[in-house]
Each structure stands twice: as C-alpha cells, then as structure tokens.
Coordinates of C-alpha atoms in Angstrom, one line a residue:
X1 CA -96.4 89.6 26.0
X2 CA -92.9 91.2 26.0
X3 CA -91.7 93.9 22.7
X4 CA -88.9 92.7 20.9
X5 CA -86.0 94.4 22.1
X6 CA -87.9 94.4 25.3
X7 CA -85.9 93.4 28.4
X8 CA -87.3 90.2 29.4
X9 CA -86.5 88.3 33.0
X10 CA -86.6 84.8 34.3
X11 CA -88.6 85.8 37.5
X12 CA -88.7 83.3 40.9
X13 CA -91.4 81.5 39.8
X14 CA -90.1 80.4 36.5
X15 CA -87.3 79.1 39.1
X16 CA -89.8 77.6 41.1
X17 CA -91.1 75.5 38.8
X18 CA -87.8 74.9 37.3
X19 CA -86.8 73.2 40.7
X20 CA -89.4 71.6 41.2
X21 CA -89.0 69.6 37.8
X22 CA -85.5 68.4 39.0
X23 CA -86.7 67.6 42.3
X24 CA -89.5 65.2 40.5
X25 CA -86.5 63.6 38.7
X26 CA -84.1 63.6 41.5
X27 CA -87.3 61.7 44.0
X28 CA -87.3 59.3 41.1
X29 CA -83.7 58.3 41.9
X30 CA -84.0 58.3 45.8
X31 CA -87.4 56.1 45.1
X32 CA -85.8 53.5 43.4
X33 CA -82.7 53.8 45.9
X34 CA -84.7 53.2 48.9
X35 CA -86.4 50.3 47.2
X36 CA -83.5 49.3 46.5
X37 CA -83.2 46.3 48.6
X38 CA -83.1 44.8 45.2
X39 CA -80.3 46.9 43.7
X40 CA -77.8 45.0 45.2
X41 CA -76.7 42.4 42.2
X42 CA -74.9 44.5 38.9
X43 CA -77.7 42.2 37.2
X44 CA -80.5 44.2 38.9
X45 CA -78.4 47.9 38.6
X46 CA -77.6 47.7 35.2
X47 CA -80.6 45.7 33.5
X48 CA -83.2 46.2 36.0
X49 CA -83.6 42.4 36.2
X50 CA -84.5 42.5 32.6
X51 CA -88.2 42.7 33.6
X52 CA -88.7 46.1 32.2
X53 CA -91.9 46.6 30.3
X54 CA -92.3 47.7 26.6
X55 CA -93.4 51.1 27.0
X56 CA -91.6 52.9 29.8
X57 CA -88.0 51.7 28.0
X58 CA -89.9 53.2 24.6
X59 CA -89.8 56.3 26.6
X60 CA -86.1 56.0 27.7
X61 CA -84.5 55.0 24.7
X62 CA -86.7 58.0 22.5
X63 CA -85.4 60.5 25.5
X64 CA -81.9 59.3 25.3
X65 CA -81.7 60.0 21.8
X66 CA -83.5 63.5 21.8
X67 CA -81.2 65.2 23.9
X68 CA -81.5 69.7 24.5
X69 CA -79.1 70.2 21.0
X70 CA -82.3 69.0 19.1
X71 CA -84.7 71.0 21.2
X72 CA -82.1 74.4 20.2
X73 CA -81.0 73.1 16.9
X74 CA -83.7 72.3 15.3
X75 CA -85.7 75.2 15.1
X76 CA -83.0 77.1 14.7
X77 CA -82.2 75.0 11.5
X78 CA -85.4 75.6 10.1
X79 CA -84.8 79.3 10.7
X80 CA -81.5 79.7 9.2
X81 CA -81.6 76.9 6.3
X82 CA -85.2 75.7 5.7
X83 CA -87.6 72.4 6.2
X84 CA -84.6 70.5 4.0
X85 CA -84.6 68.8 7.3
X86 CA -88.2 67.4 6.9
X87 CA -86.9 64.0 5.8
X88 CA -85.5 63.6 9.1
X89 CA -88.7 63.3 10.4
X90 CA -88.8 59.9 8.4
X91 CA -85.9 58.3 8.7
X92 CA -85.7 58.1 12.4
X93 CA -89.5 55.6 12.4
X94 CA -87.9 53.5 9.1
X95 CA -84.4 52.9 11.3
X96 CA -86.7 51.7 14.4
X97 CA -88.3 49.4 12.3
X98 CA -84.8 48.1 10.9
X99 CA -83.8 47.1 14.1
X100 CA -86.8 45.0 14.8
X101 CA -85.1 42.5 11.8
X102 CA -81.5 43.3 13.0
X103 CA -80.6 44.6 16.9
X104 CA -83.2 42.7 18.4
X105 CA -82.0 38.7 16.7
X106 CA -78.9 39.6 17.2
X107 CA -78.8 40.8 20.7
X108 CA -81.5 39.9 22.9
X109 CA -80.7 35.8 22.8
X110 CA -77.0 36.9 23.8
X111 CA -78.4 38.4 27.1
X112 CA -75.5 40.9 27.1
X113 CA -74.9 43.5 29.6
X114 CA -71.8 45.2 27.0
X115 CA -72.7 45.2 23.8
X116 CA -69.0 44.9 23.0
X117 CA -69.2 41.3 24.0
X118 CA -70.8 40.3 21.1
X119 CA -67.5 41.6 18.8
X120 CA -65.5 39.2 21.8
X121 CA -67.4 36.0 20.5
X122 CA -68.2 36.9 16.8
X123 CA -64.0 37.7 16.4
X124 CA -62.7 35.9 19.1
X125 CA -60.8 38.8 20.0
X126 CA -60.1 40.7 23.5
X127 CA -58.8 43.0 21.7
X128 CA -61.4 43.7 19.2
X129 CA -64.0 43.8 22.0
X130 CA -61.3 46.5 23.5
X131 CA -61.1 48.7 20.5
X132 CA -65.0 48.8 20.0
X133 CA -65.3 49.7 23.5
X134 CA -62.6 52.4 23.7
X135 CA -64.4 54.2 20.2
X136 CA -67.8 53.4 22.0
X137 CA -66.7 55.7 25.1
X138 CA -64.8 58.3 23.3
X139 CA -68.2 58.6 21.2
X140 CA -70.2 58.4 24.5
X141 CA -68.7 61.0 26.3
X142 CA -68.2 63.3 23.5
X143 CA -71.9 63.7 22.8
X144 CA -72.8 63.9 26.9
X145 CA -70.3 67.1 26.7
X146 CA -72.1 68.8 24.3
X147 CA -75.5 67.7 25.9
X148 CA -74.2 69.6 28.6
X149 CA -73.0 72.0 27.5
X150 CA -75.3 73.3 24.5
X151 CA -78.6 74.7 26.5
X152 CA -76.0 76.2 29.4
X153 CA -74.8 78.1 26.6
X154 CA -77.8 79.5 24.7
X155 CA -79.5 80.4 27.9
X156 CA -76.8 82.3 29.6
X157 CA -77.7 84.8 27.6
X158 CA -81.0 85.1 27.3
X159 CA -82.5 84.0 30.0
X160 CA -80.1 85.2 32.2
X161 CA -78.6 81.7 33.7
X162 CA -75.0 81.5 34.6
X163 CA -73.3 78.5 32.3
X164 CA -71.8 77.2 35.4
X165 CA -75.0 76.8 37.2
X166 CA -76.5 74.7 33.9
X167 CA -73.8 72.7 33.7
X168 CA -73.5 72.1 37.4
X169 CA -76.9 71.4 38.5
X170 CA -77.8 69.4 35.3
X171 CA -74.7 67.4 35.8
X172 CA -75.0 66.9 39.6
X173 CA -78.5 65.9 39.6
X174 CA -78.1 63.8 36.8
X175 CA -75.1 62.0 38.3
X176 CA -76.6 61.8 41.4
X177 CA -80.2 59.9 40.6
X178 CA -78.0 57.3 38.1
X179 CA -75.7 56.5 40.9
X180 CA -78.0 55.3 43.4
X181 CA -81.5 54.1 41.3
X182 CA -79.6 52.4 38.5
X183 CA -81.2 51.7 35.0
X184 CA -84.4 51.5 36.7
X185 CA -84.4 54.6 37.6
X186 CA -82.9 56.5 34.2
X187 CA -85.8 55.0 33.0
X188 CA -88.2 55.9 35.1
X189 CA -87.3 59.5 34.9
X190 CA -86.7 59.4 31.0
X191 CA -90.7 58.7 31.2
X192 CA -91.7 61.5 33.1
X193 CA -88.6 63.7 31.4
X194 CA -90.1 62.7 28.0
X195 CA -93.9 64.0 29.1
X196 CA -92.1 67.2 30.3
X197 CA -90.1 67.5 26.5
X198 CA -93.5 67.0 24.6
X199 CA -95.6 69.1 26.8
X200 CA -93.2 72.3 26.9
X201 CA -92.5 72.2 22.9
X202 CA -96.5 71.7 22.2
X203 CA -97.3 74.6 24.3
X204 CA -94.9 76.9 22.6
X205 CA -96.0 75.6 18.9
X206 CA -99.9 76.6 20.3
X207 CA -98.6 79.5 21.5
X208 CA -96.4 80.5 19.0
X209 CA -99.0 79.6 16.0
X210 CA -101.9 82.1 17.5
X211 CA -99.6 84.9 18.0
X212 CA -98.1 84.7 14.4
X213 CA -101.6 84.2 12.6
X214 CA -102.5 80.7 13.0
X215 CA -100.9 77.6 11.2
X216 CA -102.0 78.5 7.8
X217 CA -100.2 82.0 8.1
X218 CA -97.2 80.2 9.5
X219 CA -96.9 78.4 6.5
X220 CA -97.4 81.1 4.0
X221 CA -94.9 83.3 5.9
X222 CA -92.4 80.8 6.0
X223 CA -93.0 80.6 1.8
X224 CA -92.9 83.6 1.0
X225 CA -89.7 84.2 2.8
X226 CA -87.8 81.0 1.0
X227 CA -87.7 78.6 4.4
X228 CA -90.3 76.1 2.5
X229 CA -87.7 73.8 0.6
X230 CA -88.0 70.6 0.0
X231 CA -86.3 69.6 -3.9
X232 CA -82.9 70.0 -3.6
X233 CA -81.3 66.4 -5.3
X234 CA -77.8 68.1 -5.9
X235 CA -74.9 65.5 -5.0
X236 CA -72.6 68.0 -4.3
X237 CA -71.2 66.9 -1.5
X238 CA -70.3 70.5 -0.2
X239 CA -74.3 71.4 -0.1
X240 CA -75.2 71.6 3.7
X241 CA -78.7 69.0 3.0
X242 CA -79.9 67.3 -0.1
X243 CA -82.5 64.7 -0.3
X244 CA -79.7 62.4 -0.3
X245 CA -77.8 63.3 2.8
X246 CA -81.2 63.0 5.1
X247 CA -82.8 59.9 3.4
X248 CA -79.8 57.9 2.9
X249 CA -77.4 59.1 5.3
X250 CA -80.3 60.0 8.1
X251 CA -81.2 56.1 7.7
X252 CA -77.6 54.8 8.3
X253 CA -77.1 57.3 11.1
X254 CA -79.9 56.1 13.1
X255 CA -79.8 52.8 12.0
X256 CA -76.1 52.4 13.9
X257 CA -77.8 53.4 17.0
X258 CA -79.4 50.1 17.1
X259 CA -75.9 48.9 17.7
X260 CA -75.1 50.8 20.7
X261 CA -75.0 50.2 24.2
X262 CA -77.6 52.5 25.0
X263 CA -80.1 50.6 22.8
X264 CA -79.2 47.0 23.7
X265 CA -79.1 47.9 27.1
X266 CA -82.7 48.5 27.1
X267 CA -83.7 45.9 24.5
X268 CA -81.9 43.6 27.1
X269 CA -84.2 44.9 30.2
X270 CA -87.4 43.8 28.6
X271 CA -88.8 40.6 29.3
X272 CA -89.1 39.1 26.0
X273 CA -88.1 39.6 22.0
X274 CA -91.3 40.7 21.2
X275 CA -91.3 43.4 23.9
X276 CA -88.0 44.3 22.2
X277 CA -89.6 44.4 19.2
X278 CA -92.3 46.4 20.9
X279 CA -89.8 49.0 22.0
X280 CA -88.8 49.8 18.4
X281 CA -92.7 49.9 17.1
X282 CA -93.7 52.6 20.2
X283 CA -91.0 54.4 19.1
X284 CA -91.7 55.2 15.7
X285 CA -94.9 57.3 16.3
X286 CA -92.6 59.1 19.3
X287 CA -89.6 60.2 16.6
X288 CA -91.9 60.9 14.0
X289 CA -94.6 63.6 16.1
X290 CA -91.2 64.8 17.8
X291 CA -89.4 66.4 14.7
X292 CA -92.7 67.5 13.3
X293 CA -93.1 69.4 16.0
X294 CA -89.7 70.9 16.2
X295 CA -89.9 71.8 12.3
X296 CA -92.9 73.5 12.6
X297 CA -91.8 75.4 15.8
X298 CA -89.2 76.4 13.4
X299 CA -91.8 77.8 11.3
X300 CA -93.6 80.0 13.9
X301 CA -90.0 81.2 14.7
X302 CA -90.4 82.5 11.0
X303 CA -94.1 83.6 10.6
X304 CA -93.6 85.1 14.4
X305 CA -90.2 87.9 13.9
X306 CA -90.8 88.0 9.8
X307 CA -94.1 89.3 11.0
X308 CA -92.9 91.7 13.2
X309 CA -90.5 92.6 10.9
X310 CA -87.7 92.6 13.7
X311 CA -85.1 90.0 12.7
X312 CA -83.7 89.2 16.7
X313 CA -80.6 87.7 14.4
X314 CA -80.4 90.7 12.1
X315 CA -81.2 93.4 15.5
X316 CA -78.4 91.6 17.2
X317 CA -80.3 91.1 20.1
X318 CA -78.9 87.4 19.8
X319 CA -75.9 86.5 18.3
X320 CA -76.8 82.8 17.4
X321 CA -79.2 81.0 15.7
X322 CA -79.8 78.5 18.8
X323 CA -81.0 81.2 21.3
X324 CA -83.8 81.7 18.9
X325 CA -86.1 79.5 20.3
X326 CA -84.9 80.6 24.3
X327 CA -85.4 84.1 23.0
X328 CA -88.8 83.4 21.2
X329 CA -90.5 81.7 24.7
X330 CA -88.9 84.1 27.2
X331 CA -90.9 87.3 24.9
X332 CA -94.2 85.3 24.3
X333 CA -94.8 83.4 27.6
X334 CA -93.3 85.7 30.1
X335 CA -96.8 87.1 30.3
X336 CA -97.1 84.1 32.5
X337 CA -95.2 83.8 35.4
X338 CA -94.3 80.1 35.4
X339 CA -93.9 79.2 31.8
X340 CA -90.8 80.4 30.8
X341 CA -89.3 78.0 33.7
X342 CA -91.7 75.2 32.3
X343 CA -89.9 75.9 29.1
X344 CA -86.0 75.4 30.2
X345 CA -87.1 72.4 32.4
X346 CA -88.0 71.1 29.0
X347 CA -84.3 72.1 27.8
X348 CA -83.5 70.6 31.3
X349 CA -85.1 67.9 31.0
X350 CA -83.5 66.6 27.4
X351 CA -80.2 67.5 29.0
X352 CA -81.0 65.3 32.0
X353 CA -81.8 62.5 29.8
X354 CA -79.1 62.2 27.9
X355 CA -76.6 62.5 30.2
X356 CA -78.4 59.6 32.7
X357 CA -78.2 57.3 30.0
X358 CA -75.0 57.7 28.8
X359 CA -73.4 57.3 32.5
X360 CA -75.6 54.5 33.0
X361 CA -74.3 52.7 29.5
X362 CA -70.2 54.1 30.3
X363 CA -70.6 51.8 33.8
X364 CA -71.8 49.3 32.0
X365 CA -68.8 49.1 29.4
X366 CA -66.3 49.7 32.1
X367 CA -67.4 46.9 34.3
X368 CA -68.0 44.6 32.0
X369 CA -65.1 45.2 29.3
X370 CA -62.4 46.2 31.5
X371 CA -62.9 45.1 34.8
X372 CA -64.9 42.0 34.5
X373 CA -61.5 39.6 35.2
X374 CA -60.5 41.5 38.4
X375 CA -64.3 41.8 40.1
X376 CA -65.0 37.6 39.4
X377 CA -64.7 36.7 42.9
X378 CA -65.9 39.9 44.5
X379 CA -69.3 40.0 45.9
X380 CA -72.3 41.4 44.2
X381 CA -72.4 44.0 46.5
X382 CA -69.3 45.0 46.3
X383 CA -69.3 44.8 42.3
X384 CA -72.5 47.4 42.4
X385 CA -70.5 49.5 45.0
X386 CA -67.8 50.0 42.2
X387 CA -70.2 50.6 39.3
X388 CA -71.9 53.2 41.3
X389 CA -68.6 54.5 41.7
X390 CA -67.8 54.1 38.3
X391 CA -71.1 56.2 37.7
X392 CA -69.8 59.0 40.0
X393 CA -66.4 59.4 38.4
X394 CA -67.9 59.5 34.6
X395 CA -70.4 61.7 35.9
X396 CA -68.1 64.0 37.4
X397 CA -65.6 63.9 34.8
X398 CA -68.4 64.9 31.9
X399 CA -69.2 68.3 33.9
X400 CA -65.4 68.9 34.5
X401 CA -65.2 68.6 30.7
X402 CA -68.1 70.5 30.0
X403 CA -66.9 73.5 31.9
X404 CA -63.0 73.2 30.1
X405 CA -64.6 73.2 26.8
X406 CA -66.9 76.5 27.7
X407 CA -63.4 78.5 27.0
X408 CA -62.7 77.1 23.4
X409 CA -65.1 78.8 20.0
X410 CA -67.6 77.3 17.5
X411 CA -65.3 74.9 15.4
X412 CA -64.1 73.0 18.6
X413 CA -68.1 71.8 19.1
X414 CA -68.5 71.5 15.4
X415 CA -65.3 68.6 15.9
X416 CA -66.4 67.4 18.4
X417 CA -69.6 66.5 16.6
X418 CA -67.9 65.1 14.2
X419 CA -65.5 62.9 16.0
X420 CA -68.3 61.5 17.6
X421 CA -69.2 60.2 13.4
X422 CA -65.9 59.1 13.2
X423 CA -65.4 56.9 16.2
X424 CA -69.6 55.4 15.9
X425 CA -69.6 54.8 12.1
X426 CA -66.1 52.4 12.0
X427 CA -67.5 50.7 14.8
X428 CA -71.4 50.5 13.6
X429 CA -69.8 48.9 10.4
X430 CA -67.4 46.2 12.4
X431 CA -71.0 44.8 14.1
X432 CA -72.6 44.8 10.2
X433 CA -69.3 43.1 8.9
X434 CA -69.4 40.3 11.9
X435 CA -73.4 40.0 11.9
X436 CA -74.0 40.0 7.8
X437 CA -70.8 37.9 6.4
X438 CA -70.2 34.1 8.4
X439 CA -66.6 34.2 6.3
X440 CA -65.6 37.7 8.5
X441 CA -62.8 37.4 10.3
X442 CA -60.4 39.3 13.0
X443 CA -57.7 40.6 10.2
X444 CA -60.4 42.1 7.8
X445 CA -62.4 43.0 10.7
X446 CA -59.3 44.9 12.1
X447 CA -58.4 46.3 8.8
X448 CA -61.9 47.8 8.1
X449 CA -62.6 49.7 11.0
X450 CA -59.2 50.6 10.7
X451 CA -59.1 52.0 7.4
X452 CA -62.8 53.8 8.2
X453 CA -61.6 55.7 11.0
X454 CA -58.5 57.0 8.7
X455 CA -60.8 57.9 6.3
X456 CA -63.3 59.8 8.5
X457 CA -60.6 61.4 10.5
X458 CA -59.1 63.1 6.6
X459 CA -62.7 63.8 6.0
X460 CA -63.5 65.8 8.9
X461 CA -60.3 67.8 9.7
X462 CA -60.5 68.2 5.6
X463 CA -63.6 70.1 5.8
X464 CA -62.5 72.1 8.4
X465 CA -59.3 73.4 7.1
X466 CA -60.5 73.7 3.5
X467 CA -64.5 73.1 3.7
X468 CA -66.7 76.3 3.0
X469 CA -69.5 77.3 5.5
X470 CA -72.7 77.0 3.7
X471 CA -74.6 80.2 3.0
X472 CA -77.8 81.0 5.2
X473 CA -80.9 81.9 3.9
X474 CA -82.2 86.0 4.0
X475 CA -82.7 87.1 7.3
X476 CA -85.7 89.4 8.0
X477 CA -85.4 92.9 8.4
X478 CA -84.7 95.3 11.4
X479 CA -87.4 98.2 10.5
X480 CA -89.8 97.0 13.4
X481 CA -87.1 97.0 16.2
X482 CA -87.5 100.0 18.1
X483 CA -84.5 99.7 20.3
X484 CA -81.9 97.7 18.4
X485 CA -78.7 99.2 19.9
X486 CA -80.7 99.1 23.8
X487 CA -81.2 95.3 23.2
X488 CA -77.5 94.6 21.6
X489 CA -76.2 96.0 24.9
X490 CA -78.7 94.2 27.3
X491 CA -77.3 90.6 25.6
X492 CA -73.7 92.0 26.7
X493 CA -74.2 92.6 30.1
X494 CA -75.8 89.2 30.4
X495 CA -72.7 88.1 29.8
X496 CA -70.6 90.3 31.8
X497 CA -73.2 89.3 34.5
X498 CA -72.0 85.6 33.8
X499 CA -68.5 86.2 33.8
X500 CA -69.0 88.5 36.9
X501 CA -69.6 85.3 38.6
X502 CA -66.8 83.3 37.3
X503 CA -63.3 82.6 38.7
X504 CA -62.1 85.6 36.7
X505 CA -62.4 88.9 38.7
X506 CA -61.8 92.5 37.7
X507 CA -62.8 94.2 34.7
X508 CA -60.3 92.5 32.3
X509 CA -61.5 89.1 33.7
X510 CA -65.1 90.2 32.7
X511 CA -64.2 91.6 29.2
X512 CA -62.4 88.2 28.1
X513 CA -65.4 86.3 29.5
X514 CA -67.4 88.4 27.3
X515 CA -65.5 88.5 24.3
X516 CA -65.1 84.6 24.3
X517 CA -68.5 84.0 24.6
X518 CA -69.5 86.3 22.0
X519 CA -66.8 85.0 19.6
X520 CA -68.3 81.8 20.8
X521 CA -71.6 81.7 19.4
X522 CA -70.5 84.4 16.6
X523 CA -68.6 81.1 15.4
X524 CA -70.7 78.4 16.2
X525 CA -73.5 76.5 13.6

C-alpha cells in the first residue's frame, strides 16, 4: 500500500483489465448485431420486441440512472458536508414504488415508443408533443455531457489519464455498441456494467474499512470529526441539505423520472404490466444497497486520511473533493496490480451506461417525434438504417460537446446541472397536469409549463449571481504528510502531462492547460 503523498501509477495491467472491461461491453453490442437478423424493424431496435424480461431491464434502468457523477460525488459529499445525504438512500426505493400506481397505468396500455406521444393524445397538440420533446432532449443531452465528462476530469489527475482519452474511448465505444445492438443490447451490457459498478465499490468499502480500523472505527471517526449529521429541519432555503430538501424534494426528483423516456422505454420492452411493475419492485433493493454503500465509502474516506492525519484536500495533493475517492483506491489498491484498473472500469462502466441509454432514448424521440411523417412509407429497414444513424450523430455530437465544455470552470457544470432541473421539472409537471385532472386542457397546459420554466430559469441564474456557496465542514489536518509540497507538484505535472498531449503545443500552451484545469476543479462542487 502506497504513503500519502506517495507517487502512485496506473501500471499496464490496471490497463489491461481496463480494456478488457470495454471489450466485454463492446462484444455485447457486436453479439446482438450479428444476431441481428432480427434488428431489422425500428420495433425490434428500439423496444427489443417488447419481450424483455423483468430483471435484466431492472438492471438497465438502475444503471441508467447511477451514472460515474454519483460514484465521484457521493463520497465526496459525505467528505466535505456529512451523511445529510442519508435520506437519499430512501427516497430513490419509495419513488420506484410510486410509479408502479402511476408510470406503469399510464404508459404500458399506450404501447408507446416516445413518451411524448402521450402529451400528443392527452392535449391534442403537435405542438405540445414538440415542446415536451425539445425540453426532454435539451435535458438528455445535458446530463450525457457531464456523464462524460465528470470521471475524465477527476482521473486526469490522479490517475494519470488524458481527459481526451476518457471522453473519447468512453464515447466511441458507447456510441458504437448502441448503434448496431439496439436497446437490446444497452441492456444487455447495463447488466453486466451494473455487476462491474457493485463489485468495484464493494471491494473498496472492504478494503477501505480494514485499513481504517474496521466499520465500527469508521463510524466513530467520522463522529468525532462532525461528518455524522442527520437533524438538520431548517427551511432555509439557502442551507445546502435539510431533511426537507432530500425527503420531499429527493421524492419528486425521482419520482419525474418515471415520466421519462428512459423509463417508459423499458417499461414498454417488457412483456407484461406486471413485469413492469416487477421492474420498479427489483429496483428498490438495487437504489437502496447502492447509496448505502457510496455513503459509507464516504465514511472510510473519513476514518481512512483523519486517521492518517494527512488531509489529501488540506496537503493539496488534490484540488477537489471528487478525486477523493480516485485518489483513495489508486493509494490502497495499487499494492495489487490489477485493481486500480478494476476500479476506473467501475467509473467506466457508470459512464458507459448512462451515455448508451440516453442515445438509445434521443433516437427514439427523434424518429418518432420529428420524423415519423417523412419515414411512413419508407421501409423498416431503411427506417432502422436512419435511427442507427441518428444514434451515431447524437453519439458523436455528446463527445464533441464533452470536449468544448472541458475549457469552461466549475459554475458552467454547476448550470448545466441545473438547467437540466429546469427543463425536466416543467415537463414532469405537464404529464401530472394531463394524467391527474380530466378538465386539463392545451391553454393551461401551455401556460404551466410555461410559467415553471420562467420561474426555474430566475431561480437558477438567481443563485448563481447572488446565491452564497455553502460552507464545508473542517478538513483534517496536514501534520502526517511528509511530502506535501513534493505531492502538490506531482498533481501539476499530471496536468502539464495532459495538456502536453493536447492541441496546444509549447510551454504557454501547457501553462493555460494547467491553469484552467486547476481553476477548474478549484471552482467546481
């Protein structure tokens, strides 16, 4: 096991078994290609036939959801702000069971392929089924470019991978297996991408539990050092998390993903409504172990560098929170050649997963929302030819983005993030207002979702002109760090090794490589 402050490397066979977790995922897509006698009709492509079984779209839809921001974030949360967050391990299980009385009676007897059909007959509106489909891809493709882009930027530094390379071979691969396999096989490798998720964070919570003292010292650790919180009921609304914000507000957020095409797309592959229903009920045991698990790695994050009493934060030998965890596995498993690339294929992996779905569900809109008029007298074939198109040019646009937004700082993710809110929620409320009230019509219909957005968009440019970061908790100290400054300079050429790499050339090119990803994740949350 590696000192803190110790130069740590992601050796060949870390690559090794790296590669050969996106070649498992990529001979997934080629499998279901080559079968793919029967991926000839868009009905086949996009719903796999709808003869999907319960448990393997259970998978999917919990790895579409958990994408490599929660595998970084989380832990990093708990680090920074405390187990506030614990009530999100809730809310997530009580949504699922929600849309077994909601998405499933509304959707599944539809047999839609867009959800946004559904706003077509309830308003009897192109237009409406337009709108919800424009917010739906804006939101969509915002959330895919941060997938992407996240764990390409918190490994670049410490574990030495170019951003580029992330974002490229995550993108590429990802692009690649949706295109030809279809939902079948985004499916398919959400299963086996979801074993490779719960496996790598389980073996760095063992891990990462003996070396700091076992559970029981994990938990006293994080007490004694303020992280165990769990009572704060303040309404102010300027307090980072309450009870309220993750009970109430955690509820409503994951209840509206019942209503997007993600979800209904699988609920719609499934054979029956009480498979659908049988989706939701796997999934709560799946959500719930998930953020236990990534609290408590949290934890031994804690218990692990207050122990040590080297604060990598505080030492500067990372400049963000979300390189914790990266940072955390490269010292304690590099012992073992192998399982610091097991590690960020699991970062991989929720990357992958994310972005799969998400092209698979963007095809889906376009062919059936805008397109569906001009391909009625094509041929199936030919209609499948252009979604798989339409798969290549979403996929390729989302890397292109990924790689623009790598220039901008911190607050351009943080509005991102929150432009994703403001498109989902307006719409999430326009299916409630057509689904819960028989007197709803087009005009109030219009009007709501027109008046939410407003009101979202002055609420989140408001709190970032005049909204007040919220304070962090204590970090540890620096007295156990034996080579602080040593470190600090390692993480910089890590990124001068990046930016070597990069279109930029020549020493000033390198410098305002590095200072823009420093600022970067100075900045970020």
């Amino acid at each position: 096991m590696s000192q803190i402050g110790e130069q740590v490397y992601f050796g060949i066979t870390d690559y090794v078994m790296l590669a050969a977790m996106l070649g498992f995922s990529l001979g997934i897509g080629i499998f279901f290609a080559i079968r793919g006698n029967k991926t000839k009709t868009k009905f086949e492509y996009l719903l796999g036939s709808r003869q999907m079984g319960a448990l393997p779209v259970a998978l999917s839809l919990f790895a579409t959801f958990h994408s490599a921001i929660s595998l970084l974030g989380t832990p990093a949360e708990v680090y920074t702000y405390g187990t506030m967050i614990v009530y999100s391990t809730i809310v997530p299980s009580l949504s699922f069971l929600f849309m077994t009385v909601t998405s499933v009676p509304l959707f599944y007897p539809l047999k839609l392929t867009s959800v946004n059909e559904y706003l077509e007959r309830r308003y009897n509106s192109k237009f409406v089924r337009i709108l919800g489909t424009f917010l739906g891809i804006i939101s969509s493709m915002s959330y895919m470019t941060i997938s992407l882009l996240s764990p390409g930027l918190a490994l670049q530094t410490v574990a030495g991978l170019p951003l580029w390379l992330s974002i490229v071979v995550i993108g590429l691969i990802g692009t690649f297996y949706t295109t030809i396999g279809g939902l079948k096989s985004v499916i398919w490798t959400d299963v086996f991408q979801t074993f490779i998720i719960f496996g790598g964070i389980i073996v760095i919570l063992v891990k990462g539990s003996y070396d700091s003292g076992g559970i029981e010292n994990v938990m006293k650790v994080a007490a004694d050092n303020g992280r165990m919180i769990f009572d704060d009921i303040r309404i102010d609304p300027r307090v980072r998390h309450t009870v309220w914000d993750q009970s109430i507000g955690g509820f409503v957020y994951w209840a509206s993903s019942g209503f997007s095409q993600s979800t209904v797309q699988r609920i719609s592959s499934v054979k029956s409504p009480q498979q659908a229903n049988g989706v939701f009920f796997l999934s709560v045991p799946l959500a719930f172990l998930y953020k236990t698990v990534l609290i408590l790695s949290g934890l031994v994050l804690v218990a692990y560098f207050f122990v040590m009493e080297c604060d990598p934060l505080a030492a500067g030998y990372v400049t963000n929170a979300n390189q914790l965890m990266p940072y955390f596995v490269m010292l304690t498993l590099g012992f073992l050649p192998g399982l610091p690339g097991i590690y960020i294929a699991t970062i991989f992996s929720g990357a992958l997963s994310t972005l799969s779905s998400g092209l698979n569900s963007l095809a889906a809109n376009t062919v059936e929302d805008f397109l569906s008029h001009c391909l009625t007298k094509k041929s199936e074939a030919t209609v499948t030819f252009i979604t798989k198109i339409i798969v290549s040019i979403y996929g390729l646009g989302i890397i292109g983005l990924a790689y623009l937004l790598r220039e901008f700082s911190g607050p351009v993710t943080q509005l991102t993030y929150s432009a994703i809110s403001a498109a989902s929620a307006p719409l999430t409320g326009l299916f409630f207002f057509g689904a819960a009230f028989p007197q709803a019509e087009v005009v109030g219909g219009l009007f709501g979702i027109s008046v939410g957005l407003a009101v979202n968009i002055w609420l989140t440019l408001g709190s970032f002109m005049y909204g007040a970061r919220a304070p962090r908790l204590p970090l540890g100290t620096t007295v156990g760090c034996s080579s602080a400054n040593t470190t600090s300079a390692w993480a910089v050429a890590r990124n001068v090794s990046s930016a070597a790499t990069s279109p930029s050339t020549g020493i000033s090119g390198i410098m305002r490589s590095t200072t823009k990803t420093i600022t970067y994740f100075r900045n970020a949350v």
